[in-house]
mmCIF file of C-alpha atoms in Angstrom:
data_model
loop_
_atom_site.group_PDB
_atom_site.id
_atom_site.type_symbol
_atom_site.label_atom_id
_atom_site.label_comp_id
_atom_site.label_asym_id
_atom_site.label_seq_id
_atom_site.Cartn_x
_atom_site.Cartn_y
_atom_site.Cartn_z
ATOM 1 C CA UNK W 1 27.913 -35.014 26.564
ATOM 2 C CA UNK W 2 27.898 -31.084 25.944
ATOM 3 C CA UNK W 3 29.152 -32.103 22.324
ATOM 4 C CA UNK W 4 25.907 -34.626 21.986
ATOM 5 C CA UNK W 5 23.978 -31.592 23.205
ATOM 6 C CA UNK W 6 25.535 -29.074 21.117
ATOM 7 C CA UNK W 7 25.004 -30.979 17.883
ATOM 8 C CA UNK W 8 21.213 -31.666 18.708
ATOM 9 C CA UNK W 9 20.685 -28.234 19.170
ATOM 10 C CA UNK W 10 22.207 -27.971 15.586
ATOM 11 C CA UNK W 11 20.345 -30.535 14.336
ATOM 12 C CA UNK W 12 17.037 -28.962 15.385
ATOM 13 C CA UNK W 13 18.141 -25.605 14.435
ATOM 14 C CA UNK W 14 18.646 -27.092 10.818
ATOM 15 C CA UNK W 15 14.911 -28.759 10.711
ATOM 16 C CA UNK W 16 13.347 -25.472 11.990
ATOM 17 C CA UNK W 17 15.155 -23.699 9.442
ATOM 18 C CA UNK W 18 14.265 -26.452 6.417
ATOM 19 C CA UNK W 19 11.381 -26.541 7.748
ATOM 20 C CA UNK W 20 10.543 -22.923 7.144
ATOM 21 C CA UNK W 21 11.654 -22.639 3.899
ATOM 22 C CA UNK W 22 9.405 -25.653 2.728
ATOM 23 C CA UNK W 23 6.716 -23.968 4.401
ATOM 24 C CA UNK W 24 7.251 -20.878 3.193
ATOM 25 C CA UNK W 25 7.701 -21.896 -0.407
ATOM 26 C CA UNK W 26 4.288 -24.091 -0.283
ATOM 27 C CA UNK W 27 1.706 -21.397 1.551
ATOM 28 C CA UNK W 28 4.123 -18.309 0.287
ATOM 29 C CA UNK W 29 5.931 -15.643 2.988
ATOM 30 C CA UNK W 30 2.271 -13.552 4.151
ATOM 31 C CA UNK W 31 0.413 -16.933 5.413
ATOM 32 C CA UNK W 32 3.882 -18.405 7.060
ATOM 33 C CA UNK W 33 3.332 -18.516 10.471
ATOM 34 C CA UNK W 34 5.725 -20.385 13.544
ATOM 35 C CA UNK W 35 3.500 -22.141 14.830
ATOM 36 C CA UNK W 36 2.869 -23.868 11.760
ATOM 37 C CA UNK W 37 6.815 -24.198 11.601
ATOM 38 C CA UNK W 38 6.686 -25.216 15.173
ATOM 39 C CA UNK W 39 3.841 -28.079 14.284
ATOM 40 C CA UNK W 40 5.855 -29.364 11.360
ATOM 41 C CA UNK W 41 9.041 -29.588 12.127
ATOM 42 C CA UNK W 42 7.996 -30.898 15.665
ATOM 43 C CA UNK W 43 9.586 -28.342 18.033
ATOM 44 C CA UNK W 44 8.020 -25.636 20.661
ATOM 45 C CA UNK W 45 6.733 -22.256 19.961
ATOM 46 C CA UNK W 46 8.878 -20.920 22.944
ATOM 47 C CA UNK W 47 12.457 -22.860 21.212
ATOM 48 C CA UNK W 48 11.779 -21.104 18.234
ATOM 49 C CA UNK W 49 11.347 -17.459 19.810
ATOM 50 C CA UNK W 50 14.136 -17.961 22.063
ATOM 51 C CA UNK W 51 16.496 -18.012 18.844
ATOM 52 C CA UNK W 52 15.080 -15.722 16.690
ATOM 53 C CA UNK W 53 12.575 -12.707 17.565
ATOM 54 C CA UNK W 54 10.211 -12.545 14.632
ATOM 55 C CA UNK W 55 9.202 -14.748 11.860
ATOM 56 C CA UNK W 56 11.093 -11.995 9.510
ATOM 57 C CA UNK W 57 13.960 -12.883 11.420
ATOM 58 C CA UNK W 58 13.780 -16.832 11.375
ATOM 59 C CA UNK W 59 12.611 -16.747 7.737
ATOM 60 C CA UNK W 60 16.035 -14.465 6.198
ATOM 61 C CA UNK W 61 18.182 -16.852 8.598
ATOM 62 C CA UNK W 62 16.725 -19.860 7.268
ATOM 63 C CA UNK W 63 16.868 -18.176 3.552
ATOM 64 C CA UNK W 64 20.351 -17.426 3.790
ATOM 65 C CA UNK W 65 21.378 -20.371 5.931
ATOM 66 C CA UNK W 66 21.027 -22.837 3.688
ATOM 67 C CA UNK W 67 22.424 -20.842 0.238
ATOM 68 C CA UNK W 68 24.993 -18.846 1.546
ATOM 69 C CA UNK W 69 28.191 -20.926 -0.448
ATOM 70 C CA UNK W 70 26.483 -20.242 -3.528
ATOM 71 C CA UNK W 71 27.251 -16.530 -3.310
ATOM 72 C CA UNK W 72 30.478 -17.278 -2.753
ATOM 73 C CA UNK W 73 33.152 -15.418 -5.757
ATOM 74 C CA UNK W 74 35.274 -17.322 -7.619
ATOM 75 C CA UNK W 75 39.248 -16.362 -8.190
ATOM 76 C CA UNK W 76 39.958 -17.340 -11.857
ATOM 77 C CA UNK W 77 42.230 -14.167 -12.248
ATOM 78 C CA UNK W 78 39.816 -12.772 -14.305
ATOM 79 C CA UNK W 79 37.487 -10.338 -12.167
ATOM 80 C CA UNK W 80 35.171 -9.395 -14.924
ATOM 81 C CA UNK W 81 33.980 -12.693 -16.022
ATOM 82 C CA UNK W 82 34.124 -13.821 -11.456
ATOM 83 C CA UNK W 83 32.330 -11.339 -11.423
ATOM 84 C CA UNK W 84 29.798 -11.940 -13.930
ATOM 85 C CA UNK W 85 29.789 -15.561 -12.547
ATOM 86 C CA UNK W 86 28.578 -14.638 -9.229
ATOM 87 C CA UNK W 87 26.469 -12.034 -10.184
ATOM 88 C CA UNK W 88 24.869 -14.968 -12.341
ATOM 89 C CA UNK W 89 24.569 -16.900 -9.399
ATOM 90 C CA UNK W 90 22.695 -14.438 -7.184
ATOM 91 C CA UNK W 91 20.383 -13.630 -10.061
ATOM 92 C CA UNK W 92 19.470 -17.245 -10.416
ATOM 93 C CA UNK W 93 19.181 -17.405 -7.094
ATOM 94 C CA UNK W 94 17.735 -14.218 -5.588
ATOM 95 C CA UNK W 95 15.263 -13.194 -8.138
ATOM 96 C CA UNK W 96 13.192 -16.535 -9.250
ATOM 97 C CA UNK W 97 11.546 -19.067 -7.916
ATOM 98 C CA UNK W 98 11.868 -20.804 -5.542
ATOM 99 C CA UNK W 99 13.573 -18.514 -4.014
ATOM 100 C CA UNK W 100 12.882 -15.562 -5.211
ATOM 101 C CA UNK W 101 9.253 -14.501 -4.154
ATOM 102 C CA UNK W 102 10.510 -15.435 -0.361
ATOM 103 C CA UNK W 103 13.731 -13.097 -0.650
ATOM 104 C CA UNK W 104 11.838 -10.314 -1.939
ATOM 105 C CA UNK W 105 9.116 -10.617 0.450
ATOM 106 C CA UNK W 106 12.317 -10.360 3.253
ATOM 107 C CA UNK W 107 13.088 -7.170 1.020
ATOM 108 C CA UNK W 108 9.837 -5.846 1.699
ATOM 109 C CA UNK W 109 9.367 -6.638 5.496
ATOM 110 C CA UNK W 110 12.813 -4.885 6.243
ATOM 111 C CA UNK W 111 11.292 -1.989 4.990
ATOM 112 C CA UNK W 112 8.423 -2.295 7.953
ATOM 113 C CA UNK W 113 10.317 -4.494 10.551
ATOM 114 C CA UNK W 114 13.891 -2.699 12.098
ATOM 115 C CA UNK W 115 14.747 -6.077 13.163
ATOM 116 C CA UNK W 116 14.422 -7.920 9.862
ATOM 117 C CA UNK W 117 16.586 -4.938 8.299
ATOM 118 C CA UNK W 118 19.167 -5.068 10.778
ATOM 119 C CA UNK W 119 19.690 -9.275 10.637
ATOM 120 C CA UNK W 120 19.412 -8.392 6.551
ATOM 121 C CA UNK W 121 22.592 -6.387 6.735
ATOM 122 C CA UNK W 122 24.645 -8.115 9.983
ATOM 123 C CA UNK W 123 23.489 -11.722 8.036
ATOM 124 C CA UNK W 124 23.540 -11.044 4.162
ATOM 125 C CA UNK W 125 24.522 -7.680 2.838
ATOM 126 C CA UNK W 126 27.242 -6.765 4.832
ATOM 127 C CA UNK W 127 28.641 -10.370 4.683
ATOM 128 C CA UNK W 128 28.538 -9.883 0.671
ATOM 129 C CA UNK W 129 29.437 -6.474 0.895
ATOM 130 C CA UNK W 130 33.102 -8.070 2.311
ATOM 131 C CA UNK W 131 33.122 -11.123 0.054
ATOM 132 C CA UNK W 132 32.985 -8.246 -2.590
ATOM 133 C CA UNK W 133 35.795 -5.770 -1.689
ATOM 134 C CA UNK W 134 37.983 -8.919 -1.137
ATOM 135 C CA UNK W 135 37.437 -10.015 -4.411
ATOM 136 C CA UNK W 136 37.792 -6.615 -6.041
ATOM 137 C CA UNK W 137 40.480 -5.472 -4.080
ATOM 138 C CA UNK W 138 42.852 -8.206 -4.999
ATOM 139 C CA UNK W 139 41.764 -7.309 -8.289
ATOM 140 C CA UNK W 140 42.914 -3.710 -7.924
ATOM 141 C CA UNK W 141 46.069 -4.984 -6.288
ATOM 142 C CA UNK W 142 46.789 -7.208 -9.633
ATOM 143 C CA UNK W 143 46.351 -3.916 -12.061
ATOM 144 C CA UNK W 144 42.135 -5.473 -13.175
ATOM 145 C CA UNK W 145 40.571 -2.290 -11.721
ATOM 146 C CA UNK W 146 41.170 1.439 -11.708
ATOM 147 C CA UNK W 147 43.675 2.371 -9.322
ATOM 148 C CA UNK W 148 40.789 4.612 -7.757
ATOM 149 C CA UNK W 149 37.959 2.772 -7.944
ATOM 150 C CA UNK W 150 36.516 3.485 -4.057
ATOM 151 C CA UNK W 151 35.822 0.042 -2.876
ATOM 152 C CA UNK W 152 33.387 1.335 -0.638
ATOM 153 C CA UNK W 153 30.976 1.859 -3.280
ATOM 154 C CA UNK W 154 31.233 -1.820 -4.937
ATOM 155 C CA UNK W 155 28.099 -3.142 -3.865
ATOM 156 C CA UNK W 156 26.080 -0.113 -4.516
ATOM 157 C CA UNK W 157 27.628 0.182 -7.677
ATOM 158 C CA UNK W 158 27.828 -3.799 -8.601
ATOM 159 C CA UNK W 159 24.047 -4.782 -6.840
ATOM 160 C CA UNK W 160 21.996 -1.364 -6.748
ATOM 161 C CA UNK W 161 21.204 -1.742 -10.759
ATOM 162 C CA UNK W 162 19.382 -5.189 -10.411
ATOM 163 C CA UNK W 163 17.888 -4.192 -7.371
ATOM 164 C CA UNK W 164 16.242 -1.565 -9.196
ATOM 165 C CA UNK W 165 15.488 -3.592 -12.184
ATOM 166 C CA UNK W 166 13.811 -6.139 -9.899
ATOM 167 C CA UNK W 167 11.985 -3.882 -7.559
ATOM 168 C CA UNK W 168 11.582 -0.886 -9.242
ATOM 169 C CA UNK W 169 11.313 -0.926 -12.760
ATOM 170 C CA UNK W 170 10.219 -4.729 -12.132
ATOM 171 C CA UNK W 171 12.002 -6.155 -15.169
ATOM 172 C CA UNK W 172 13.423 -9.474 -15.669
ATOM 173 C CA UNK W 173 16.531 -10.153 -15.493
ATOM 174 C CA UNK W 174 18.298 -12.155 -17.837
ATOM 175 C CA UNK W 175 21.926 -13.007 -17.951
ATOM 176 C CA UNK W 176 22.205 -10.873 -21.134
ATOM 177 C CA UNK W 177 21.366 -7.397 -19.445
ATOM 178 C CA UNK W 178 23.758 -7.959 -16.036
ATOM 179 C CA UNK W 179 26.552 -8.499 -18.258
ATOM 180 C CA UNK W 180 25.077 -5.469 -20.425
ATOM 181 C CA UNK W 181 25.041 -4.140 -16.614
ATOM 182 C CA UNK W 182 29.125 -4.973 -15.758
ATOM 183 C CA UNK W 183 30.514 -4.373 -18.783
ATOM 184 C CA UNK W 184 28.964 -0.423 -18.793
ATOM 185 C CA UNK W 185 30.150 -0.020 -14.729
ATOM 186 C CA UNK W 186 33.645 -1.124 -15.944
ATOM 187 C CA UNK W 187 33.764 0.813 -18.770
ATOM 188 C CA UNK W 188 32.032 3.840 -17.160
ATOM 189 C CA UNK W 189 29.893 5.848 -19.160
ATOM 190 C CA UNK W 190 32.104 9.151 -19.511
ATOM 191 C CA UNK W 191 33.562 9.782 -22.655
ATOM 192 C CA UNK W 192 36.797 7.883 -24.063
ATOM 193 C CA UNK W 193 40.108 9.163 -24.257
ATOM 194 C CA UNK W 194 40.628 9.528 -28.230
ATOM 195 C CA UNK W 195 43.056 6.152 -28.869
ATOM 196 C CA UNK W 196 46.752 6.666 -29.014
ATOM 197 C CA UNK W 197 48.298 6.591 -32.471
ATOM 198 C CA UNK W 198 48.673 2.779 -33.578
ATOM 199 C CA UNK W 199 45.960 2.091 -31.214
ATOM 200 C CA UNK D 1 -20.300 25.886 -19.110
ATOM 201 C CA UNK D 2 -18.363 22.528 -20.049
ATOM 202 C CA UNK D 3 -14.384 24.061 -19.248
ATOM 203 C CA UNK D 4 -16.333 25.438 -16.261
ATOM 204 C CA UNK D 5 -17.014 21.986 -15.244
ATOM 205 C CA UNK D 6 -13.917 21.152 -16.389
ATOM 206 C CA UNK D 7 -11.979 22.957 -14.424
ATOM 207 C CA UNK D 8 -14.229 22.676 -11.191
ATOM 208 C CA UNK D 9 -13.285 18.791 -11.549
ATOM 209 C CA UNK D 10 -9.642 20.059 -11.473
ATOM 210 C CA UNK D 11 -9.742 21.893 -8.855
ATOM 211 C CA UNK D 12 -11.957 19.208 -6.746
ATOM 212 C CA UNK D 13 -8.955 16.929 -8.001
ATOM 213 C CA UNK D 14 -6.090 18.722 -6.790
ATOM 214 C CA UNK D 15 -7.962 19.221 -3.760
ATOM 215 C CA UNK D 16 -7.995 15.396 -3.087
ATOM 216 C CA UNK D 17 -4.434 15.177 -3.815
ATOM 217 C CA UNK D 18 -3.483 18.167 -1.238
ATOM 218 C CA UNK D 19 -5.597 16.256 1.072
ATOM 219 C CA UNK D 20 -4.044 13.043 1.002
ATOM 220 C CA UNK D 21 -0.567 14.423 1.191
ATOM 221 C CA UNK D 22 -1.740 16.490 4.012
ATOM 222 C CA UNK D 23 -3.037 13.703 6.037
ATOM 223 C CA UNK D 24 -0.281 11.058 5.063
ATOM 224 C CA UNK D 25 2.065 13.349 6.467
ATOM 225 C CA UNK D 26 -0.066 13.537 9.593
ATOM 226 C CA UNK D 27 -0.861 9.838 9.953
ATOM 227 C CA UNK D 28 1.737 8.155 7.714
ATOM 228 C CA UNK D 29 1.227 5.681 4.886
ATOM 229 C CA UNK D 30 -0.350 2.729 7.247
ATOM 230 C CA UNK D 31 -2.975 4.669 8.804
ATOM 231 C CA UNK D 32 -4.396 7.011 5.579
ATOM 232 C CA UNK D 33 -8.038 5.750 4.625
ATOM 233 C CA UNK D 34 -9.897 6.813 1.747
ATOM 234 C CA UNK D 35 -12.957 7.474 3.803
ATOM 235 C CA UNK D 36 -10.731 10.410 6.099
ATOM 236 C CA UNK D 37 -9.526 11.529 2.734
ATOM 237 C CA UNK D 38 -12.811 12.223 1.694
ATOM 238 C CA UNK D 39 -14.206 13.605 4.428
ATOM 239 C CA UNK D 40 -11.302 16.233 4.847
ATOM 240 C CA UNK D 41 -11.837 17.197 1.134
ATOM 241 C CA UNK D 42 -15.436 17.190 1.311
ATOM 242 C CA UNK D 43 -15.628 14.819 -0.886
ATOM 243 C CA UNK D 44 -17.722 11.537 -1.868
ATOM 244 C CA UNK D 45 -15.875 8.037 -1.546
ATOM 245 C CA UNK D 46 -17.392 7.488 -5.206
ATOM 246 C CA UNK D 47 -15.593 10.563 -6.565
ATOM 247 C CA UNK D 48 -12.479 9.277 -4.965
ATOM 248 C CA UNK D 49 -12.696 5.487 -6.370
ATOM 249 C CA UNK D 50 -14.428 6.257 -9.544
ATOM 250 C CA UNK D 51 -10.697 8.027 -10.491
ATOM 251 C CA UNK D 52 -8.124 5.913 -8.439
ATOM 252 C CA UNK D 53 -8.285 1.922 -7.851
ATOM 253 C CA UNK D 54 -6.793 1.927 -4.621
ATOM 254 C CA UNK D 55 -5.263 3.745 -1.521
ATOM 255 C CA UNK D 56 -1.758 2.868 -3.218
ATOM 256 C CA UNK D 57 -2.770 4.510 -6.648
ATOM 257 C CA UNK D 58 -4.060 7.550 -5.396
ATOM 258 C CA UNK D 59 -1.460 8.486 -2.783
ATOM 259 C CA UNK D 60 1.009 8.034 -5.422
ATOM 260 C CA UNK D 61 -0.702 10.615 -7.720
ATOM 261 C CA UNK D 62 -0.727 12.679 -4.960
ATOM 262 C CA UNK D 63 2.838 12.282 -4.586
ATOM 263 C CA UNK D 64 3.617 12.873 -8.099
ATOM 264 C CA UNK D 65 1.500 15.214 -9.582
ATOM 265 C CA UNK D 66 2.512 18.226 -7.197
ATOM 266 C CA UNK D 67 6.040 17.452 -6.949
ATOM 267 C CA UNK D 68 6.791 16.535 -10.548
ATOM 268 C CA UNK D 69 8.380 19.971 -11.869
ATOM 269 C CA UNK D 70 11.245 19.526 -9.236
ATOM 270 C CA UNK D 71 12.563 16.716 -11.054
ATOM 271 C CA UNK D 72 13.469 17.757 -14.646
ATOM 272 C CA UNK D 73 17.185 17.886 -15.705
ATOM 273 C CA UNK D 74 18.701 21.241 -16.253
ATOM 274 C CA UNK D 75 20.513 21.641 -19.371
ATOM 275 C CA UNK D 76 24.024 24.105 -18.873
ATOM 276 C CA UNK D 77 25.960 21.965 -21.294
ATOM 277 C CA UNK D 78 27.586 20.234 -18.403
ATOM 278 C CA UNK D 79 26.019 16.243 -18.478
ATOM 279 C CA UNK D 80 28.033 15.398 -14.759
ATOM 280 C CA UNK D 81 26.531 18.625 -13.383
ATOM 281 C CA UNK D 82 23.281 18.634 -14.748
ATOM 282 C CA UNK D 83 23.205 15.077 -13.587
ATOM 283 C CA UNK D 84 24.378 15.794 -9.806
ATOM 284 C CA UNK D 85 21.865 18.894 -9.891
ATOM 285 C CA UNK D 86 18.815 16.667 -10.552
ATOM 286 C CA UNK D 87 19.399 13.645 -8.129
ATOM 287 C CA UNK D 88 20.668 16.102 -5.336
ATOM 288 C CA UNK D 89 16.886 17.509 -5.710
ATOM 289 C CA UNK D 90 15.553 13.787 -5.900
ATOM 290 C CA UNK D 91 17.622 12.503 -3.252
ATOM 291 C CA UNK D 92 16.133 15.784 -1.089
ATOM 292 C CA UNK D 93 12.373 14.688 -2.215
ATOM 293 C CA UNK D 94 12.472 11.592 -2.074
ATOM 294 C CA UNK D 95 14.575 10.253 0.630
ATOM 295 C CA UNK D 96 14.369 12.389 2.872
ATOM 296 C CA UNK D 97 10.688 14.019 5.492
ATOM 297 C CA UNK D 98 8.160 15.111 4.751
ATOM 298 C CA UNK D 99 7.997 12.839 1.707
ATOM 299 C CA UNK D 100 10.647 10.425 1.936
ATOM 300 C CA UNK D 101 8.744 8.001 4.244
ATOM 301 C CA UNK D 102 5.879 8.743 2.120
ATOM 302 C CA UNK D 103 7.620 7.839 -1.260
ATOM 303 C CA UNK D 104 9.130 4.206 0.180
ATOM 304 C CA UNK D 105 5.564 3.369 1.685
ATOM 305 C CA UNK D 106 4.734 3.455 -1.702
ATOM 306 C CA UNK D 107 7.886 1.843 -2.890
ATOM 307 C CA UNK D 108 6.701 -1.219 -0.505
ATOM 308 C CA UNK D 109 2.823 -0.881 -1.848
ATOM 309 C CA UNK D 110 4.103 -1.511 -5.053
ATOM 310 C CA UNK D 111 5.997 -5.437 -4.126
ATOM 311 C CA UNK D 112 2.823 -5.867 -2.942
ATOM 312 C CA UNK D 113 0.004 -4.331 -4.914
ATOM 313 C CA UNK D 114 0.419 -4.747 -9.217
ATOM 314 C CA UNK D 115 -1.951 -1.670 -9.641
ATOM 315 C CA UNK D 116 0.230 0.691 -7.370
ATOM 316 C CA UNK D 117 3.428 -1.032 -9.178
ATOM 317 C CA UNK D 118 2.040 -0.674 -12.724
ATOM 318 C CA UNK D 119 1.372 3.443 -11.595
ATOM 319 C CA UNK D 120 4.397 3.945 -10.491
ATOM 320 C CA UNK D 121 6.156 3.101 -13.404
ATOM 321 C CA UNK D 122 3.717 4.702 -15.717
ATOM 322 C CA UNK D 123 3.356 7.614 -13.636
ATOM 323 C CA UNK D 124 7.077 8.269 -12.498
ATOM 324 C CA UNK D 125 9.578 5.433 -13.616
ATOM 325 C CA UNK D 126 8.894 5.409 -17.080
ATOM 326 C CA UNK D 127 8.367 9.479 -17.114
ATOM 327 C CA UNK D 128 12.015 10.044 -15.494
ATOM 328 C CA UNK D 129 13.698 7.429 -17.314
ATOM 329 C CA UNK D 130 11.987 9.368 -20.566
ATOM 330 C CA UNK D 131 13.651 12.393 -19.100
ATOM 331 C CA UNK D 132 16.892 11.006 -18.360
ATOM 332 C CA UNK D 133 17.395 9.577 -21.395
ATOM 333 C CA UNK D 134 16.482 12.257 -23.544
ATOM 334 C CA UNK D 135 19.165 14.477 -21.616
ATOM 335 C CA UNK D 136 21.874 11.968 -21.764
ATOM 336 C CA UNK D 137 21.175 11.556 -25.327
ATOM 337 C CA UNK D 138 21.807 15.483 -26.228
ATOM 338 C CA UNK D 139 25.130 14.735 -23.957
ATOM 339 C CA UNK D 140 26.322 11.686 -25.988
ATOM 340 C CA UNK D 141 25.672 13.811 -29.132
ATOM 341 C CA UNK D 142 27.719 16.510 -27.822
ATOM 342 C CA UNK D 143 30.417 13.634 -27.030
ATOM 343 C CA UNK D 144 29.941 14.358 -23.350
ATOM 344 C CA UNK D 145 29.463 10.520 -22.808
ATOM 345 C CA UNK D 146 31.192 7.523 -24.347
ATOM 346 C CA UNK D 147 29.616 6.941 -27.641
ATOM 347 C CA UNK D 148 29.138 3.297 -26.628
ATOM 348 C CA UNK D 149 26.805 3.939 -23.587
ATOM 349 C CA UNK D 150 23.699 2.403 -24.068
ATOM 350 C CA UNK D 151 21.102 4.433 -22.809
ATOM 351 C CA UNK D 152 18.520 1.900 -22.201
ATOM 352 C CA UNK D 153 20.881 1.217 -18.641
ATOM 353 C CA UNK D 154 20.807 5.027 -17.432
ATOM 354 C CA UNK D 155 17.776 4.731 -14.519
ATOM 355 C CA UNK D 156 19.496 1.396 -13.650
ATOM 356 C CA UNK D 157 23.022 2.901 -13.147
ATOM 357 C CA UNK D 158 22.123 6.384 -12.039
ATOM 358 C CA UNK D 159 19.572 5.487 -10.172
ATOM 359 C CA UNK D 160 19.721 2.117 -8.540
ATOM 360 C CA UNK D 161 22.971 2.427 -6.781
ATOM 361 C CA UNK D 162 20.658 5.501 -4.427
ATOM 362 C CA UNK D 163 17.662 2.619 -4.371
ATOM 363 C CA UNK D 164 19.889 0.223 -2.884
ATOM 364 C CA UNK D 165 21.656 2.181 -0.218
ATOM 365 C CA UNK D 166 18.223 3.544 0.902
ATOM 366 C CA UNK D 167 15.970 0.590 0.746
ATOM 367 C CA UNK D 168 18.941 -2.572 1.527
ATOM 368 C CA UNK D 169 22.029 -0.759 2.861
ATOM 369 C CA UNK D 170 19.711 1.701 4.643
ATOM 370 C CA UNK D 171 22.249 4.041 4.813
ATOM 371 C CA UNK D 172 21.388 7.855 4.198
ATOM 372 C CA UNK D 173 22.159 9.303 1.214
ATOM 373 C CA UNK D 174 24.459 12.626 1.141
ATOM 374 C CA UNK D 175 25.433 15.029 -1.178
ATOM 375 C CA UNK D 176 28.657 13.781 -1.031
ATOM 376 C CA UNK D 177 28.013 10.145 -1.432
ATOM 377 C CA UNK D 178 25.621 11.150 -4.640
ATOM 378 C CA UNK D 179 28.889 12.877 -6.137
ATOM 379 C CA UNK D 180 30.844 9.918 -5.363
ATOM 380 C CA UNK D 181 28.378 7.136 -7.064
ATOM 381 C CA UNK D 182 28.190 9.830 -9.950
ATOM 382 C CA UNK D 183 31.880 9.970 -10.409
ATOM 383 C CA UNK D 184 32.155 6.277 -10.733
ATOM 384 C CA UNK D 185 29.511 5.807 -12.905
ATOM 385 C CA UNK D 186 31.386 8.548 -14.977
ATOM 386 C CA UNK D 187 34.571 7.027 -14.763
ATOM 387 C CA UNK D 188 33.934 3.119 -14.823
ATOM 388 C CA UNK D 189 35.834 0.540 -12.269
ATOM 389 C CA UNK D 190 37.989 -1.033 -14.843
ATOM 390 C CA UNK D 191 41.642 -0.040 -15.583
ATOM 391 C CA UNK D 192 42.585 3.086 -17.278
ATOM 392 C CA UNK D 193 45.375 3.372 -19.954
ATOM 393 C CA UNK D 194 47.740 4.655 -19.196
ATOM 394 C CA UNK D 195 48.070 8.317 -19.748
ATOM 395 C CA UNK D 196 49.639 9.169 -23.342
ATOM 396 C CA UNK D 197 53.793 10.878 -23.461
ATOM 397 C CA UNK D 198 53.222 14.280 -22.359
ATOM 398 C CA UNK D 199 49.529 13.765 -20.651
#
């Protein structure tokens, strides 16, 4: 019986959460309201504040809900090209449409709304930000990264240049420049040692 | 008689800008109106629009224009400390009161508004990139940088990793942390050979 209850709990959680990202991608993040997602997807105002305290905060749970294994790195032994391959992924993902507009607009109301920029970091970026060092630490382990690369600084490092195409500089991004991107934060842009002899 | 006038329309310029700095720092971002702008400055509306679009356009020439000189690169012949010299002073300008909260309100304008976005890059993106690059470039001729850096990815890599921990980490940025990033970025994350007999 608790079980039956439990899982229609789930189950309604899920259809609020579809729900809002239909919503959200037909009428766009701005004119999203709950009670429209309460209308649609058939549940009450009051079931939909109980879980989640803003629309900000319903919206990035529903956004990441439903994508998180996607982000998700792969192990091929290779971290440059897992890398690249998740990086792809969140591109794809993150920065066009459908998607896209709705995660930026969560970018943008974390700046004005504490709460949305608090459930951004406990939900997405500090879940990433450990899927990362994971990754890249068994990748230091195995000799693929420099002995003192500070983990600590991965995401910044790894993320914070196609955040600031995106947002800043508002460029595309294309698959071309993040590997353009990886290949110049592995290689570091200091000067070379001079190759040995034979080299 | 006309640089008279021209330089009356200067000064009644630069008075707007003082103005609007002044009272965003009073009000905030949210709150500043173009009419109290005007009214401060003793100023017409018209005189205000007939030179700046928006709200978002002429707080961030405000912004800009009287802050600009802070943010050029020194040259001693030392790339990584010219480098951590100019974004120590950016980081103080721009991250931190009295215009840090100023600087990401228009940061936010910008996802929002294509006429503040399309300003700030001509009007500071695309001007510091100019700068950065034309520094860097001296450096790589000097063989202060690998020869291979492409320069086009500087802002991205210099600057985005301080974008991201500001606007999505929301983490404040030290001196420390700034010295870190640019050590990395320096150095690169991948392996280093291994260090020649003798070295």
């Amino acid at each position: 019986m608790a079980d039956k209850r439990g899982s229609r709990v789930a189950d309604r959680t899920d259809a609020i959460m579809r729900t809002t990202l239909e919503l959200g991608q037909e009428v766009g993040y701005a004119k999203l309201s709950i009670e429209a997602v309460a209308a649609r997807a058939g549940a009450g105002k009051h079931t939909i504040y109980r879980r989640w305290p803003s629309k900000g905060a319903l919206f990035l749970d529903s956004l990441l809900s439903l994508n998180e294994p996607e982000l998700n790195y792969p192990d091929t032994g290779d971290i440059e090209a897992d890398l690249r391959e998740q990086i792809h992924a969140a591109v794809d993902l993150l920065s066009k449409p459908p998607l896209g507009p709705l995660y930026q607009a969560v970018l943008v109301e974390a700046q004005q709304d504490p709460q949305v920029a608090e459930a951004l970091n406990e939900r997405f970026i500090g879940p990433q930000e450990e899927k990362t060092i994971a990754r890249l630490r068994k990748a230091r382990d195995q000799g693929q990264l420099s002995s003192d690369f500070d983990l600590s600084l991965a995401m910044a490092l790894l993320s914070g240049p196609f955040y600031f195409q995106v947002l800043i500089a508002r460029q595309p991004l294309t698959r071309e420049y993040v590997d353009r991107v990886i290949e110049a934060v592995f290689a570091g842009i200091g000067p070379k040692a001079p190759p040995t002899a034979g080299g």
